[in-house]
Amino acid sequence: MFPVPGATTPEVLAAVAATHPDREFVVAEDGRASYGEVAVRAAALATRLRAAGVQPGDRVGLSLPNGLRWVVGLLGAHAAGACALPLNTWYKPAEFDAVLKRATPRVVLTPENYDAFGGDDISTPCTEDDISSALETLRAAPAGETDLALLLFTSGSSAEPKAVPLTQGGMVSTARAVGERQGIRDGDRFWFALPLFFVFGCSNALPNALVHGATLCVQERFEPAAALEFIERERCTVYYGVAPVTRALAAHPDLARRDISSLRTGTANATPEDLRIAIEELGVTDVCNAYGLTEGHGHSTITAHTDPPAIRMATQGTPLPTQEVRIVGEDGAPAPAGTTGHIQIRGTITPGYLDAPEQNATAFDPDGWFRTGDLGWFDDAGRLHYIGRSYEMIKSKGINISPAEVEALLVQHAEVDQAFVFCVETDTGDQDVGAVLVTTTVEHDRLAKEVVDWARERISTYKVPRRTWVLTADQLPLTPTGKVSKRLLRDQVLTPST
């Protein structure tokens, strides 16, 4: 593994660029660049941002598509001592305006103004003098370990988005720890096609590649055929995917004619069946499973790439050395191994939500433990088993049912691409299990009945969905951050159309 010193991204970029200036850093649709070239462009952007009035501690918005400019924008903002504000390019105008009002960025980089701030032609080669000057700028960057690196807006289905600050030191140290668990090697090439403005990209995949001196091969958007061709052409070795991406790649007919055998490790957070697909069908033999959330830089626990596949499929691994993770009961006392309770994290996590003292008082206990709102349990080996969101638990006839457990079974059916399980109130005041099945199959009524009968043979009767709906992926309601909203989905299927 390539050792990269530094506790901030400008320090790390300077260290890699000084040692390996010609090593490829970014491969994207808007250009390819080495570490030396990215260092020069980030330093130039920092100079222009400061000329535009950006001061250390200010925020610089990034409203750009995935690509080389996005990466340079983030690192240039950091080199200017600013906190990067990744903006969701799926926002509607009102959502965009609301975030800008709360975050108050000094500057927002967009496709329209980027060239004016970037001030360089991506195709222009850099000289040794250019790189030497850039290294001086990066090493002198007014960014410290405890300074803010990112301000991310994350939302659930019903509340105003939360503004989550993350620090330079947390971003760098978490990325190092994640890469060690994944077994990142010198010369690795990361594949990433999800939005960089999510924590999985900007505070996980990108800094992971940076701190290990690796290459980030990033696509502007995910499309299975293009992704398979890109992975084959660029010989990507590190897979960053989620369940729908894994299934889409495995189901695409081009998989049979594309050589993606270069893939070895990475993260594919998902159900046991999705991990199996990544390992056995996509051939990502060392891929890891993880648990995390934005407040903890995306990963708080992760399996080791050397763990047996059965462990990587069934657990979310052990806590990262940068964080503490514990399970507590309803009384707040730590729960013993094997006991389901509330997941709390502490350590290298957000210092607290932006300008939200009441929210922070609820989210953190007096000892600094962050209440995630998730349920899980630790086994005797210290590995986390994630159960689901606490508010999503279903209580049917006095028995607690985990939606995540039922979802994990339903997606094992060959015709079910995704499953969303939630409670359905009964006329007697009890709760039944409801399920939405996502498929490309046209015979929806047949599939609904078949899946219920299939599930009845595999799980306890009280866990079998009593109400089942079948939808296609384009019918799913999304939150502003691009996630499926279970609340809106539940309302959608339970409210008769007019």
CSV table of N, CA and C in Angstrom, one decimal, residues 109 143 157 163 212 240 264 274 296 300 335-336 338 346 366 417 424-425 454 462 480 498:
chain,number,residue,atom,x,y,z
A,109,LEU,N,-19.6,26.9,-7.8
A,109,LEU,CA,-19.0,26.6,-9.1
A,109,LEU,C,-20.1,25.8,-9.9
A,143,ALA,N,-5.7,25.0,5.8
A,143,ALA,CA,-6.7,24.0,6.1
A,143,ALA,C,-6.1,23.1,7.2
A,157,SER,N,-37.5,11.3,4.6
A,157,SER,CA,-38.7,11.4,3.8
A,157,SER,C,-39.6,12.5,4.2
A,163,ALA,N,-28.1,19.5,7.8
A,163,ALA,CA,-26.8,20.0,7.3
A,163,ALA,C,-25.7,19.4,8.1
A,212,HIS,N,-4.6,6.7,-0.9
A,212,HIS,CA,-3.9,5.5,-1.3
A,212,HIS,C,-3.2,5.7,-2.7
A,240,TYR,N,-17.3,0.3,-6.3
A,240,TYR,CA,-18.1,1.0,-5.4
A,240,TYR,C,-19.6,1.0,-5.9
A,264,ARG,N,-11.7,-6.6,-8.0
A,264,ARG,CA,-11.3,-7.4,-6.9
A,264,ARG,C,-11.9,-7.1,-5.6
A,274,ASP,N,-27.4,-9.6,-2.5
A,274,ASP,CA,-26.7,-8.7,-3.3
A,274,ASP,C,-25.2,-8.8,-3.2
A,296,GLY,N,-21.2,9.7,9.9
A,296,GLY,CA,-20.0,9.0,10.2
A,296,GLY,C,-19.1,8.8,9.0
A,300,SER,N,-19.0,3.2,9.3
A,300,SER,CA,-18.6,3.1,10.7
A,300,SER,C,-18.1,1.7,11.0
A,335,ALA,N,-25.8,-3.0,25.6
A,335,ALA,CA,-26.5,-4.3,25.5
A,335,ALA,C,-25.4,-5.4,25.3
A,336,PRO,N,-25.6,-6.6,25.9
A,336,PRO,CA,-24.6,-7.6,25.7
A,336,PRO,C,-24.7,-8.2,24.2
A,338,GLY,N,-25.3,-10.3,21.1
A,338,GLY,CA,-26.4,-11.1,20.7
A,338,GLY,C,-27.8,-10.5,21.0
A,346,ARG,N,-19.4,7.1,18.0
A,346,ARG,CA,-18.7,8.2,18.6
A,346,ARG,C,-17.3,8.1,18.0
A,366,PRO,N,-24.9,13.0,26.4
A,366,PRO,CA,-23.9,13.9,27.1
A,366,PRO,C,-22.5,13.4,27.0
A,417,ASP,N,-36.2,-7.3,-8.1
A,417,ASP,CA,-35.0,-6.5,-8.1
A,417,ASP,C,-34.8,-5.8,-6.8
A,424,VAL,N,-48.5,-1.9,7.8
A,424,VAL,CA,-49.8,-1.5,7.3
A,424,VAL,C,-50.7,-1.6,8.5
A,425,GLU,N,-51.3,-0.5,8.9
A,425,GLU,CA,-52.3,-0.5,10.0
A,425,GLU,C,-53.5,-1.3,9.7
A,454,TRP,N,-43.9,-18.3,-2.2
A,454,TRP,CA,-42.5,-18.6,-2.1
A,454,TRP,C,-41.9,-18.2,-0.7
A,462,TYR,N,-45.7,-15.2,10.4
A,462,TYR,CA,-46.0,-13.8,10.8
A,462,TYR,C,-45.2,-12.7,10.1
A,480,PRO,N,-35.1,14.1,-2.0
A,480,PRO,CA,-34.2,15.0,-2.7
A,480,PRO,C,-32.8,14.5,-2.9
A,498,THR,N,-57.2,8.5,-8.0
A,498,THR,CA,-58.5,9.1,-8.3
A,498,THR,C,-58.5,9.4,-9.8
